[in-house]
């Protein structure tokens, strides 16, 4: 059954772009250069979180002497090199879903834990800069996911009540935030499968954006 909705908010990394494996590799390399090994469970906790939250997670896992500022700079450099070589890999179904939403005149936004300037850079590299009516980055709200702030701000900019907004997310923090905002959370998991608790918060869980397109009846 088609659900009523007036707008769609997209997460970015792991949902629109297949960038999480690239990020994991960058953190592996950067940590190895400083004499540390990336704990996969630590990386999974980092997924979907803002820079301050990632910083807190890493310092908690590796100790206060971790050169976190230098590591963060190195990771950004490694990702930049990867994007220069490979471009930004687009997830299957994204372009078809955006085309269908545009044809139906349904406004779309991005709400990402990534800082706003980085979001725009990724969208530009992927040729999608003009496809979104609003973009909200993690540095534009006081609380990142799993707080609802990013989604509430996206809905405010779209001038759509949260209850009429579908939020597409790949991460547990994102689904928790969308649920807390009173939106309609739909999960397309990436690297981390949802827990039973988060699965219950999601309106639906689908393997790809193509399945979302079918479900929305566009």
Tab-separated table of C-alpha atoms in Angstrom, residues 27 42-43 45-46 49-66 68-69 72 142 144-146:
chain	number	residue	atom	x	y	z
A	27	UNK	CA	40.705	4.872	8.741
A	42	UNK	CA	34.575	0.785	16.674
A	43	UNK	CA	34.185	1.720	13.019
A	45	UNK	CA	29.872	2.789	15.949
A	46	UNK	CA	31.301	5.685	13.924
A	49	UNK	CA	27.849	10.058	13.417
A	50	UNK	CA	29.143	13.643	13.328
A	51	UNK	CA	32.834	14.550	13.571
A	52	UNK	CA	32.643	15.414	17.292
A	53	UNK	CA	30.920	12.094	17.998
A	54	UNK	CA	33.502	10.176	15.946
A	55	UNK	CA	36.250	11.956	17.847
A	56	UNK	CA	34.714	10.904	21.165
A	57	UNK	CA	34.295	7.301	20.017
A	58	UNK	CA	37.922	7.017	18.859
A	59	UNK	CA	39.412	8.636	21.955
A	60	UNK	CA	37.283	6.357	24.114
A	61	UNK	CA	38.465	3.297	22.201
A	62	UNK	CA	42.166	4.121	21.768
A	63	UNK	CA	42.856	6.457	24.660
A	64	UNK	CA	43.444	10.197	25.079
A	65	UNK	CA	46.922	10.064	23.508
A	66	UNK	CA	45.532	9.130	20.091
A	68	UNK	CA	43.012	12.364	16.563
A	69	UNK	CA	43.456	15.714	14.789
A	72	UNK	CA	41.299	13.140	10.845
A	142	UNK	CA	23.571	21.477	17.779
A	144	UNK	CA	23.826	15.066	15.513
A	145	UNK	CA	22.115	11.727	14.906
A	146	UNK	CA	20.588	9.906	16.788
